[in-house]
Short mmCIF file of C-alpha atoms in Angstrom, two decimals:
data_model
loop_
_atom_site.label_atom_id
_atom_site.label_comp_id
_atom_site.label_asym_id
_atom_site.label_seq_id
_atom_site.Cartn_x
_atom_site.Cartn_y
_atom_site.Cartn_z
CA MET A 1469 12.48 14.82 51.21
CA LYS A 1470 8.95 12.87 51.87
CA LYS A 1471 7.75 14.88 48.56
CA ASN A 1472 10.87 13.63 46.94
CA ILE A 1473 10.13 10.10 47.73
CA ILE A 1474 6.65 10.20 46.50
CA ILE A 1475 7.70 11.68 43.30
CA LEU A 1476 10.47 9.20 42.63
CA PHE A 1477 7.84 6.30 43.34
CA LEU A 1478 5.10 7.80 41.19
CA LEU A 1479 7.85 8.03 38.55
CA PHE A 1480 9.26 4.69 38.90
CA TYR A 1481 5.61 3.16 39.12
CA GLY A 1482 4.68 4.91 35.81
CA MET A 1483 7.84 3.52 34.31
CA SER A 1484 6.79 -0.04 35.38
CA LEU A 1485 3.36 0.24 33.97
CA LEU A 1486 4.60 1.83 30.45
CA ALA A 1487 6.70 -1.50 30.63
CA GLN A 1488 4.16 -3.97 31.26
CA ASP A 1489 2.05 -1.94 28.77
CA PHE A 1490 4.77 -2.42 25.87
CA ASN A 1491 5.49 -5.99 26.76
CA SER A 1492 1.82 -6.60 26.71
CA ASP A 1493 1.65 -4.82 23.11
CA LEU A 1494 4.60 -6.72 22.20
CA LYS A 1495 3.51 -10.09 22.81
CA ALA A 1496 -0.03 -9.37 21.00
CA PHE A 1497 1.83 -8.30 17.55
CA ARG A 1498 3.97 -11.36 17.87
CA GLU A 1499 1.02 -13.60 18.17
CA SER A 1500 -1.10 -12.21 15.42
CA ILE A 1501 2.19 -11.85 13.12
CA GLU A 1502 2.68 -15.83 13.69
CA LEU A 1503 -0.64 -16.38 13.13
CA GLU A 1504 -0.65 -14.36 9.97
CA ILE A 1505 2.14 -16.36 8.79
CA LYS A 1506 -0.60 -19.52 9.60
CA GLY A 1507 -3.10 -18.25 7.26
CA ASP A 1508 -5.13 -17.44 10.55
CA TYR A 1509 -6.16 -14.21 10.11
CA SER A 1510 -9.36 -14.05 12.00
CA LYS A 1511 -7.21 -15.25 14.86
CA ALA A 1512 -4.60 -12.67 14.26
CA VAL A 1513 -7.07 -10.05 14.67
CA GLU A 1514 -8.82 -11.12 17.69
CA SER A 1515 -4.89 -11.50 19.48
CA LEU A 1516 -4.36 -7.96 18.29
CA LYS A 1517 -7.62 -6.38 19.80
CA GLN A 1518 -6.91 -7.85 23.03
CA ASN A 1519 -4.79 -5.11 23.62
CA TYR A 1520 -6.16 -2.34 20.68
CA SER A 1521 -5.86 0.99 21.71
CA SER A 1522 -7.93 3.47 19.48
CA ALA A 1523 -5.44 6.28 19.93
CA SER A 1524 -2.27 3.88 18.22
CA TYR A 1525 -1.58 4.30 15.00
CA GLU A 1526 0.43 1.19 14.82
CA PHE A 1527 -2.49 -0.86 15.89
CA ASN A 1528 -5.02 0.70 13.84
CA LEU A 1529 -2.72 -0.04 10.63
CA ARG A 1530 -2.07 -3.77 11.43
CA LEU A 1531 -5.78 -4.20 12.12
CA GLY A 1532 -6.31 -2.93 8.91
CA TRP A 1533 -3.88 -5.26 7.16
CA LEU A 1534 -5.26 -7.80 8.76
CA ASP A 1535 -9.18 -7.31 8.51
CA TYR A 1536 -8.42 -7.15 4.83
CA LEU A 1537 -6.62 -10.39 4.67
CA ALA A 1538 -9.60 -11.89 6.74
CA GLY A 1539 -12.18 -10.64 4.21
CA GLN A 1540 -13.24 -7.81 6.12
CA TYR A 1541 -12.92 -5.01 3.96
CA ILE A 1542 -15.52 -2.68 6.05
CA GLU A 1543 -13.63 -3.08 8.78
CA SER A 1544 -10.17 -2.76 7.31
CA THR A 1545 -11.21 0.60 5.88
CA THR A 1546 -12.39 1.84 9.13
CA TYR A 1547 -9.05 0.77 10.93
CA TYR A 1548 -7.43 2.63 8.21
CA GLN A 1549 -8.85 5.76 8.49
CA LYS A 1550 -8.22 5.70 11.85
CA ALA A 1551 -4.56 5.40 11.55
CA LEU A 1552 -5.08 8.36 9.03
CA SER A 1553 -6.89 10.53 11.63
CA LEU A 1554 -3.90 9.87 13.36
CA LYS A 1555 -0.90 10.37 10.86
CA PRO A 1556 -2.72 12.39 8.28
CA MET A 1557 0.45 12.76 6.07
CA SER A 1558 0.93 8.84 6.28
CA ILE A 1559 1.52 7.31 2.92
CA GLU A 1560 1.71 3.58 4.21
CA ALA A 1561 -1.73 3.91 5.62
CA ARG A 1562 -2.93 5.29 2.27
CA ASN A 1563 -1.12 2.59 0.57
CA GLY A 1564 -2.93 -0.06 2.87
CA ILE A 1565 -6.70 1.51 2.79
CA VAL A 1566 -6.44 0.84 -1.16
CA HIS A 1567 -6.49 -2.94 -0.81
CA PRO A 1568 -9.81 -3.02 0.65
CA LEU A 1569 -11.27 0.07 -1.22
CA LEU A 1570 -10.51 -2.63 -4.59
CA ALA A 1571 -12.02 -5.37 -2.98
CA LEU A 1572 -15.03 -3.12 -2.16
CA GLY A 1573 -14.95 -1.69 -5.94
CA LYS A 1574 -14.77 1.80 -4.83
CA THR A 1575 -12.29 2.81 -7.88
CA ASP A 1576 -12.99 6.36 -7.30
CA MET A 1577 -11.85 6.59 -3.52
CA VAL A 1578 -8.79 4.82 -4.63
CA ILE A 1579 -7.95 7.35 -7.48
CA LYS A 1580 -8.48 9.78 -4.60
CA MET A 1581 -6.15 8.32 -1.91
CA TYR A 1582 -3.14 8.10 -5.12
CA LYS A 1583 -3.60 11.47 -5.61
CA GLU A 1584 -3.58 12.42 -1.90
CA ILE A 1585 -0.28 10.20 -1.97
CA LEU A 1586 1.20 12.31 -4.88
CA GLU A 1587 -0.19 15.93 -3.55
CA ILE A 1588 2.30 14.80 -0.76
CA SER A 1589 5.21 12.78 -2.43
CA PRO A 1590 4.85 13.61 -6.26
CA ASN A 1591 7.38 11.13 -7.58
CA GLU A 1592 6.15 8.42 -5.38
CA THR A 1593 6.61 5.32 -8.02
CA SER A 1594 3.86 2.86 -6.71
CA ALA A 1595 1.44 5.24 -6.54
CA ASN A 1596 1.88 6.83 -9.92
CA TYR A 1597 2.16 2.83 -11.49
CA ARG A 1598 -0.89 2.16 -10.41
CA LEU A 1599 -2.62 5.25 -11.04
CA ALA A 1600 -1.67 4.87 -14.58
CA LEU A 1601 -3.08 0.93 -14.43
CA ILE A 1602 -6.26 2.18 -13.07
CA TYR A 1603 -6.33 5.02 -15.80
CA TYR A 1604 -5.68 2.15 -18.33
CA GLN A 1605 -8.42 0.15 -17.49
CA LYS A 1606 -10.67 3.00 -17.77
CA GLY A 1607 -9.30 3.75 -21.09
CA GLN A 1608 -7.90 7.16 -20.15
CA TYR A 1609 -4.68 6.56 -21.94
CA LYS A 1610 -3.43 10.18 -21.87
CA GLU A 1611 -3.91 9.97 -18.06
CA ALA A 1612 -2.21 6.68 -17.95
CA GLU A 1613 0.79 7.87 -20.17
CA LYS A 1614 1.60 10.96 -17.82
CA HIS A 1615 2.01 8.78 -14.84
CA LEU A 1616 3.89 6.04 -16.21
CA LEU A 1617 6.55 8.12 -17.84
CA LEU A 1618 7.20 9.82 -14.51
CA VAL A 1619 8.02 6.25 -13.69
CA ILE A 1620 9.81 5.02 -16.36
CA ASN A 1621 11.93 7.89 -15.70
CA PHE A 1622 13.24 6.46 -12.81
CA PHE A 1623 13.05 3.00 -13.44
CA PRO A 1624 13.91 2.66 -17.15
CA PHE A 1625 14.04 -0.99 -17.26
CA ASP A 1626 11.25 -2.09 -15.01
CA TYR A 1627 9.29 -4.55 -16.80
CA ASP A 1628 5.69 -3.82 -15.57
CA THR A 1629 6.03 -0.36 -16.50
CA VAL A 1630 7.65 -0.73 -19.56
CA VAL A 1631 5.20 -3.45 -20.84
CA LEU A 1632 2.57 -1.06 -19.40
CA LEU A 1633 3.58 1.87 -20.94
CA GLY A 1634 3.97 -0.43 -24.40
CA TRP A 1635 0.18 -1.18 -24.38
CA ASN A 1636 -0.98 2.22 -23.60
CA TYR A 1637 1.04 3.63 -26.46
CA TYR A 1638 -0.53 0.84 -28.67
CA ARG A 1639 -4.06 1.77 -27.02
CA MET A 1640 -2.89 5.01 -28.21
CA GLY A 1641 -1.83 4.36 -31.72
CA LYS A 1642 1.49 5.33 -31.02
CA PHE A 1643 2.75 1.96 -32.48
CA ASN A 1644 6.69 2.47 -33.36
CA ASP A 1645 6.94 3.83 -29.48
CA ALA A 1646 4.64 0.68 -28.72
CA LYS A 1647 7.15 -1.44 -30.61
CA ILE A 1648 10.39 -0.04 -28.76
CA LEU A 1649 8.75 -0.68 -25.09
CA PHE A 1650 7.65 -4.23 -26.34
CA GLN A 1651 11.34 -5.23 -27.64
CA LYS A 1652 12.71 -3.87 -24.31
CA ALA A 1653 10.63 -5.83 -22.15
CA LEU A 1654 11.73 -8.88 -23.94
CA LEU A 1655 15.22 -8.31 -23.04
CA PHE A 1656 13.97 -8.49 -19.54
CA LYS A 1657 11.93 -11.08 -20.18
CA PRO A 1658 12.83 -12.99 -23.11
CA ASN A 1659 9.80 -15.32 -23.56
CA ASP A 1660 6.79 -12.84 -21.97
CA GLU A 1661 3.91 -13.66 -23.46
CA SER A 1662 2.23 -10.06 -22.85
CA ALA A 1663 5.35 -8.16 -24.84
CA SER A 1664 5.39 -11.12 -27.52
CA GLU A 1665 1.73 -10.68 -27.95
CA GLY A 1666 2.43 -6.60 -28.34
CA LEU A 1667 5.08 -7.01 -30.43
CA LYS A 1668 3.17 -9.14 -32.78
CA LEU A 1669 0.34 -6.84 -33.14
CA VAL A 1670 2.86 -3.48 -33.83
CA ASN A 1671 5.29 -5.55 -36.41
#
């Protein structure tokens, strides 16, 4: 009987500690969100660090984002990497880490992250689009086309995809295909400068 009472006490004590931890974490997250909205990113980081647990995916992911907003790009990548070590299949952590990596000029690492996302989820549209944009900027139009065609099959009237594929076809010398896409982009945004400029070049 005495042993059962001790076990029950320990159980309720442990539950009480968990509740205290959650309430403390919730307060830290709430404060960090309020400070982020105000644009005070450094204070938002400090607020969250008061309760930081290296074993928490959520803390690492959030600190990765806040440090990115605060311009602390190396610190940001460190937290995102910790998040990935805790959840190796995480697409959101990979989508997060590309922001500080781009800010640091590490394009090859960004490409690596997007390719990892596509290994996990081949039809992930944002990764396909952003990878296509990088390839377009690097002048690798055939690679860009491959990813853009996948996205446009899912979103045939998405402006960003349509206009980028139009310019990609223009760079490839596929002027008729480019014309069709620029026209489609203008149906979405009738006064769009990019599509209008492209259409003038292919007419």
